[in-house]
GROMACS .gro file of C-alpha atoms in nm:
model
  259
    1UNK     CA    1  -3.645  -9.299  -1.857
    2UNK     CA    2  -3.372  -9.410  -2.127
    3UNK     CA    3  -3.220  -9.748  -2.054
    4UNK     CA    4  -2.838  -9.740  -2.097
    5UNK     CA    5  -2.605 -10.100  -2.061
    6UNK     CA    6  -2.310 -10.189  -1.920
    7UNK     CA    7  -2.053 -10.377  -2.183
    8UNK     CA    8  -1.711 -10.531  -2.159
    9UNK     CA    9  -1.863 -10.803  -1.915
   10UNK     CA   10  -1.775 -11.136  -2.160
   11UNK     CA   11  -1.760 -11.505  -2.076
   12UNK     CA   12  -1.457 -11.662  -1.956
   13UNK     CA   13  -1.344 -11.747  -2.281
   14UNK     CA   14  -1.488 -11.484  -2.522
   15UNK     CA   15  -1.339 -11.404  -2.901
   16UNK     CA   16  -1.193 -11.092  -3.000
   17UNK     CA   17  -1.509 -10.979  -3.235
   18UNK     CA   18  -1.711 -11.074  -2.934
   19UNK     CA   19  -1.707 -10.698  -2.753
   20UNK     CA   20  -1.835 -10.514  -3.084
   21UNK     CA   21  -2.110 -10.777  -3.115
   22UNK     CA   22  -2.214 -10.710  -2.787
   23UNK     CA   23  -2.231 -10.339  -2.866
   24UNK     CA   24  -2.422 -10.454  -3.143
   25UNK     CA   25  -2.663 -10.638  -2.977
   26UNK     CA   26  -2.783 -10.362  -2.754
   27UNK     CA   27  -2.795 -10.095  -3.014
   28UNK     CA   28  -3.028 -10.329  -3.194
   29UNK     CA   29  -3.291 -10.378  -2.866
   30UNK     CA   30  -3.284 -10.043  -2.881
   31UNK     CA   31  -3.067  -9.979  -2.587
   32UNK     CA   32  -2.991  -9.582  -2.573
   33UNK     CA   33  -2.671  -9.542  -2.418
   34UNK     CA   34  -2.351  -9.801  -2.400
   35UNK     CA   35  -2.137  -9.781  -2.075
   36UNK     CA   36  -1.795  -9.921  -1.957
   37UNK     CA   37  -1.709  -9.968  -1.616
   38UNK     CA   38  -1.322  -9.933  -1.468
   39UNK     CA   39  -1.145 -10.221  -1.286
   40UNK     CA   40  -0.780 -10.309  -1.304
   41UNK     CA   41  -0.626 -10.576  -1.090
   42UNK     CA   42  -0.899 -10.706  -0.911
   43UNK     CA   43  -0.893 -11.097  -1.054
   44UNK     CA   44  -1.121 -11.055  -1.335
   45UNK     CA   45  -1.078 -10.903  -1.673
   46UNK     CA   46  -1.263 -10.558  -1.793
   47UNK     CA   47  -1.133 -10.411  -2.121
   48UNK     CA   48  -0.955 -10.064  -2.140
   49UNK     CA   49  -1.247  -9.815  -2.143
   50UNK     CA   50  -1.105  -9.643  -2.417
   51UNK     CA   51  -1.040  -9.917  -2.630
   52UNK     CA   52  -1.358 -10.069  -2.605
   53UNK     CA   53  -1.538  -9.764  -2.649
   54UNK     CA   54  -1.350  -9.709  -2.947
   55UNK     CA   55  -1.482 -10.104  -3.035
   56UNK     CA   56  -1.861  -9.995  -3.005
   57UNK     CA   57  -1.833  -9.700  -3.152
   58UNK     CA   58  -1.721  -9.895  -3.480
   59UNK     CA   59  -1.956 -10.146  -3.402
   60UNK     CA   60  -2.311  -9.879  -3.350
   61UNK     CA   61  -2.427  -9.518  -3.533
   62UNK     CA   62  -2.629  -9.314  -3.279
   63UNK     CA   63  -2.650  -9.498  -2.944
   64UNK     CA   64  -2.490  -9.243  -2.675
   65UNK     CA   65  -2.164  -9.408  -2.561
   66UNK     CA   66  -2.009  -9.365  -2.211
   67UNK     CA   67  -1.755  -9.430  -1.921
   68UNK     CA   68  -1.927  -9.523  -1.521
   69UNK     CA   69  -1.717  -9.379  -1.448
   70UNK     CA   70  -1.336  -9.330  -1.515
   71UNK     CA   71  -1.092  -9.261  -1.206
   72UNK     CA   72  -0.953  -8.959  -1.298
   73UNK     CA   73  -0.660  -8.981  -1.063
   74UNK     CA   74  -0.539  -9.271  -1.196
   75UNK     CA   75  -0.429  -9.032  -1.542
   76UNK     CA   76  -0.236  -8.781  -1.606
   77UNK     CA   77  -0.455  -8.503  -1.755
   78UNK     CA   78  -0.278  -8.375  -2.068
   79UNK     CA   79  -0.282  -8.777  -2.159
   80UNK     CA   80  -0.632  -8.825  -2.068
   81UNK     CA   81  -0.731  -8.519  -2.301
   82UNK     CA   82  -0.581  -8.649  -2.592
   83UNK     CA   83  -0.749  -9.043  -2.545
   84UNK     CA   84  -1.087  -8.784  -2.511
   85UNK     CA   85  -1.039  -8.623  -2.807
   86UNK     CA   86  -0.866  -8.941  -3.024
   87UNK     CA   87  -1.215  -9.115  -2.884
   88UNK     CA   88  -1.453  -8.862  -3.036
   89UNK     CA   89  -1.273  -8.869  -3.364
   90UNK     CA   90  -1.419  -9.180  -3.377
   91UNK     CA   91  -1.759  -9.144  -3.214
   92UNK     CA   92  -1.837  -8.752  -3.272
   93UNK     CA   93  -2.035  -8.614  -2.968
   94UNK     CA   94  -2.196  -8.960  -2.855
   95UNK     CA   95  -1.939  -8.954  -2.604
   96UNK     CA   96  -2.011  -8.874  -2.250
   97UNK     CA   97  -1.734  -8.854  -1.997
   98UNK     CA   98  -1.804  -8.996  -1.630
   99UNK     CA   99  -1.543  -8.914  -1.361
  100UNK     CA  100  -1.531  -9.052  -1.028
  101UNK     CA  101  -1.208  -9.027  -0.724
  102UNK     CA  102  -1.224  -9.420  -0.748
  103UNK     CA  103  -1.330  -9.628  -0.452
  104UNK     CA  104  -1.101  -9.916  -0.480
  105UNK     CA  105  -0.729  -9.962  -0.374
  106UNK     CA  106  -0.689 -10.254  -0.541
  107UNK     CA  107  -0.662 -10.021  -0.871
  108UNK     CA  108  -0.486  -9.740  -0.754
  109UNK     CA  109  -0.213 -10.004  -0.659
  110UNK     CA  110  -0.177 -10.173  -1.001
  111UNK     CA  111  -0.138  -9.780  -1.107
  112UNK     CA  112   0.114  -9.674  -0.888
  113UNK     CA  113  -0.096  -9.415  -0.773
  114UNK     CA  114  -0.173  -9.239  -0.412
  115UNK     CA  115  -0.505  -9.393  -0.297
  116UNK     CA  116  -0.498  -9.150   0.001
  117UNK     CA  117  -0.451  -8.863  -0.232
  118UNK     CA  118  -0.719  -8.960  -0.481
  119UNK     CA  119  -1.000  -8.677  -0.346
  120UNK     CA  120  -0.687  -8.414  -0.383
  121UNK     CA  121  -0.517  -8.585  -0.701
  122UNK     CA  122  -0.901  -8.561  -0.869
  123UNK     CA  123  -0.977  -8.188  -0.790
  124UNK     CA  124  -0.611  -8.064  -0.962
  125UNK     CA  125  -0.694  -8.324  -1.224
  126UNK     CA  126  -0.987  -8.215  -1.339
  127UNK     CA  127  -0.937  -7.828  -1.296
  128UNK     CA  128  -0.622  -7.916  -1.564
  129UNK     CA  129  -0.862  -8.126  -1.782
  130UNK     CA  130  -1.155  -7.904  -1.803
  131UNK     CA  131  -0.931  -7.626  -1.935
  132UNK     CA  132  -0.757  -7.887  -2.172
  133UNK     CA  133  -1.094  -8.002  -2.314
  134UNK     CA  134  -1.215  -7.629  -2.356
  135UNK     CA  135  -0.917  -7.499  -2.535
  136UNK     CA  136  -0.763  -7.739  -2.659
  137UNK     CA  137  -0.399  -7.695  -2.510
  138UNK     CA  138  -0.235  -7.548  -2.174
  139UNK     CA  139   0.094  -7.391  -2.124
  140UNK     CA  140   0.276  -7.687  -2.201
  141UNK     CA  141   0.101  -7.849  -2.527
  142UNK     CA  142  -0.125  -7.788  -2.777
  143UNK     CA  143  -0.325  -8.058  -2.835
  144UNK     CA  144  -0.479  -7.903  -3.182
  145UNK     CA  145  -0.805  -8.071  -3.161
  146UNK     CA  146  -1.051  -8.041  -3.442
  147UNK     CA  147  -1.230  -7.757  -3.419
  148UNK     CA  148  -1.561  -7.965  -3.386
  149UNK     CA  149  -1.428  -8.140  -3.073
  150UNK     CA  150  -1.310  -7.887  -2.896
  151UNK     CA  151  -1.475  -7.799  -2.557
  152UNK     CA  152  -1.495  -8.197  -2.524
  153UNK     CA  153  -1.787  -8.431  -2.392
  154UNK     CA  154  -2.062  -8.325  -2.128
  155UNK     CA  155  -1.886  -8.432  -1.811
  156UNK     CA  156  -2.070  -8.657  -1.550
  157UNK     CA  157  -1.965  -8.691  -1.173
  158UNK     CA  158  -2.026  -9.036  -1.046
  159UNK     CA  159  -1.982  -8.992  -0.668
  160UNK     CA  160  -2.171  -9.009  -0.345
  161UNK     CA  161  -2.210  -8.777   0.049
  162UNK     CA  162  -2.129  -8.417  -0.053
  163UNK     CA  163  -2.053  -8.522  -0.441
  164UNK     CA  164  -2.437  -8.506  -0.500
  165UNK     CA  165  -2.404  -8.122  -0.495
  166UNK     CA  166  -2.118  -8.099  -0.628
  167UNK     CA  167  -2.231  -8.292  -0.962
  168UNK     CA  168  -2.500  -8.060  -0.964
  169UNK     CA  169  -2.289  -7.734  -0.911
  170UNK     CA  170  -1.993  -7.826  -1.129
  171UNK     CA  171  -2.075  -8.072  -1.391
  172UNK     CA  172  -2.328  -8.191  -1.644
  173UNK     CA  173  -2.480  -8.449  -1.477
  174UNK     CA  174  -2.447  -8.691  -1.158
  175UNK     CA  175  -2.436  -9.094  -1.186
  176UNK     CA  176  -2.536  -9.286  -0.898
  177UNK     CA  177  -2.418  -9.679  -0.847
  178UNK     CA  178  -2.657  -9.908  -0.730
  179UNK     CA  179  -2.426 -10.196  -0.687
  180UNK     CA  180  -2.322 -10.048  -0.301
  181UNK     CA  181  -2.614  -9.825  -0.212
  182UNK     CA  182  -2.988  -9.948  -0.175
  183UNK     CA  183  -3.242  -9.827  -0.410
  184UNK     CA  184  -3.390  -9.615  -0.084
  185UNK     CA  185  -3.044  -9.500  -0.090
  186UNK     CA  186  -2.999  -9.403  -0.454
  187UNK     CA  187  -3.375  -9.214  -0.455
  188UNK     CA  188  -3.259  -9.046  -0.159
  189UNK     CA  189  -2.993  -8.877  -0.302
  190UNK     CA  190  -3.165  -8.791  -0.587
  191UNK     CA  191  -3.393  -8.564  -0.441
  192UNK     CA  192  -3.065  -8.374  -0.297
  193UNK     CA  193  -2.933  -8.364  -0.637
  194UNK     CA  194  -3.245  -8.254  -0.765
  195UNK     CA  195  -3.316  -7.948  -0.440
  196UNK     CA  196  -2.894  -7.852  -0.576
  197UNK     CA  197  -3.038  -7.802  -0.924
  198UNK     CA  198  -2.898  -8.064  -1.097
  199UNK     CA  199  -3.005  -8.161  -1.440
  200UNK     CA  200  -2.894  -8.540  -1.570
  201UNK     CA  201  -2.938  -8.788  -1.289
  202UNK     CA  202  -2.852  -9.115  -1.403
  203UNK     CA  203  -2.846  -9.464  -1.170
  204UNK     CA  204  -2.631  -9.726  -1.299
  205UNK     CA  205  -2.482 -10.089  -1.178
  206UNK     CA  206  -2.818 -10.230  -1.198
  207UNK     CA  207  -2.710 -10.586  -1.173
  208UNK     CA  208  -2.909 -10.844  -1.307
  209UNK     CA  209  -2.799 -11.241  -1.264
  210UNK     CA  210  -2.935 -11.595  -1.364
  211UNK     CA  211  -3.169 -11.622  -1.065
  212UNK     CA  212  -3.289 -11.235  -1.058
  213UNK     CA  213  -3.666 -11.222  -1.123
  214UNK     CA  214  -3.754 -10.993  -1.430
  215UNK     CA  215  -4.060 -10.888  -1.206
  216UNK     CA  216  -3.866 -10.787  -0.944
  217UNK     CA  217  -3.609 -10.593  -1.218
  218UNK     CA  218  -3.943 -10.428  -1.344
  219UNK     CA  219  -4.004 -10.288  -1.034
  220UNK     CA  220  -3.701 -10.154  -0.944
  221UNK     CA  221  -3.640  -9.959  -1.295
  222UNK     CA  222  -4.006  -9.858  -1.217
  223UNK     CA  223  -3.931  -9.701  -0.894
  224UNK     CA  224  -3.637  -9.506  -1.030
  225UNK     CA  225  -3.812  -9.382  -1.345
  226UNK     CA  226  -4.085  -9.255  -1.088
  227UNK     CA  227  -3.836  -9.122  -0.901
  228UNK     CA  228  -3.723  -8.915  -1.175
  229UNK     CA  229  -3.396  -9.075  -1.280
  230UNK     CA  230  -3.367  -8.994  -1.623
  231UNK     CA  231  -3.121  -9.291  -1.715
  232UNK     CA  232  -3.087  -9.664  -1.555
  233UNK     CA  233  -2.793  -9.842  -1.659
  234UNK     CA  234  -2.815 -10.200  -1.588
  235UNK     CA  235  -2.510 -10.462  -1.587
  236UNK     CA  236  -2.625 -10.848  -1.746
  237UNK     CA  237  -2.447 -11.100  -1.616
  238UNK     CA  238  -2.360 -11.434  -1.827
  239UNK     CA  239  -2.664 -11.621  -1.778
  240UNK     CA  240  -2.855 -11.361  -1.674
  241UNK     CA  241  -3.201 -11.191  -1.881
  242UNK     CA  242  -3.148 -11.163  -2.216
  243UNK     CA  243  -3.136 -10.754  -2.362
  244UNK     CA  244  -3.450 -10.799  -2.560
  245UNK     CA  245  -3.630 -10.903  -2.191
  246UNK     CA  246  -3.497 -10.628  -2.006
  247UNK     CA  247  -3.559 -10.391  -2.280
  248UNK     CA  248  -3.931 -10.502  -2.323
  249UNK     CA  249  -3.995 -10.434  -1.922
  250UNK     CA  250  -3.918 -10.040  -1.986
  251UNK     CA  251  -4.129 -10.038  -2.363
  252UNK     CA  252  -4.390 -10.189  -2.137
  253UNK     CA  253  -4.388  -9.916  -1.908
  254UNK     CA  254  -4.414  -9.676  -2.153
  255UNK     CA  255  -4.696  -9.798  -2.326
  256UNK     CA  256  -4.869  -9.834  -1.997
  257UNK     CA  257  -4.770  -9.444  -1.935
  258UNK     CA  258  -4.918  -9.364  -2.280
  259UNK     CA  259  -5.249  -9.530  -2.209
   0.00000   0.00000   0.00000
């Protein structure tokens, strides 16, 4: 199972260079993947996904770089398109796009945007995306991507109830949160996503605070590598285990594997 991170989660006071040294930081434990989560308004500060991709890309060479997950509805397509592709001029094909309807209001609010047409606003959204990414341009604009970009990043569908098919029907991969569901929960699903004939199955929103036990955080990336997740994304609070110790739980369990 490849371990992925969380970043954009500073301390109260943190310095502009400190974002890219985070980035850093992982790549060097030999984190595989890079993630930014999507929050607006909600009394705490995450940076612009895009932006701080864009940040870690600069910052890192080959670790896999992500959004879990962008709320699609909250953009308007032909705009979101162009960020993609403006993104991947900077990080090639390490980028991999998650999408989700969004689950809080609080967001959708500070967007001036429909929360009660989200599930309708995503489906148009992301027929009108999915063409943009492939070609490049739509009957209104022509985006003119470079030819190497074109067709876009794998897609990933980070929702829950009848999403789990759907992510395995209609995109490239399905992304589970474990910061509302229970890890019963999350393994649960899986084996629906799995029976649907899905292919990437990531978990991510693995918190980990000052008092969480690393025994108990080896155990739960444990069960969902025996599971047969085939990412676990975990989210480090200030205070919390350090990246080396978290990333020395999962080398452990490979070794042990090996033997």
């Amino acid at each position: 199972m490849r371990l992925g991170a969380i970043i954009g989660l500073l301390s109260s006071q943190p310095q502009p260079t400190d974002l890219a040294e985070q980035a850093k930081r992982y790549a060097e434990e030999g984190f595989d993947s890079l993630w930014v989560a999507q929050a607006v308004g909600r009394g705490f500060m995450l940076p612009d996904p895009f932006t701080a991709l864009a940040s870690a890309a600069t910052a890192t060479r080959e670790v896999e770089l992500g959004t879990a997950v962008l709320q699609l509805p909250l953009y308007q397509p032909t705009e979101l398109a162009h960020r993609v592709f403006s993104l991947m001029q900077i990080c090639g094909d390490r980028l991999t796009l998650g999408l989700g309807a969004g689950s809080t209001e609080t967001d959708f609010i500070a967007f001036e945007r429909s929360y009660a047409d989200r599930f309708k606003t995503f489906d148009t959204s992301l027929a009108q995306l999915k063409r943009l990414l492939a070609e490049g341009k739509n009957e209104y604009c022509d985006l003119t991507p470079w030819k190497t970009l074109r067709g876009g990043p794998p897609l990933i569908f980070g929702s829950w109830g009848a999403g789990v098919e759907r992510a395995a029907k209609d995109f490239d991969g399905w992304v589970a949160s474990a910061f509302y569901r229970t890890a019963d929960q999350v393994i649960d699903s899986l084996g629906r996503y799995r029976a649907a004939g899905g292919r990437r199955a990531m978990v991510s929103t693995i918190q980990l605070t000052a008092d969480h036990d690393l025994g108990q955080t080896r155990a739960i990336l444990q069960r969902f590598a025996q599971a047969g997740f085939d990412d676990a994304i975990v989210l480090l609070r200030p205070g919390g285990p350090s990246p080396a110790e978290v990333r020395a739980l999962v080398d452990q369990e490979r070794d042990q594997e090996r033997d």
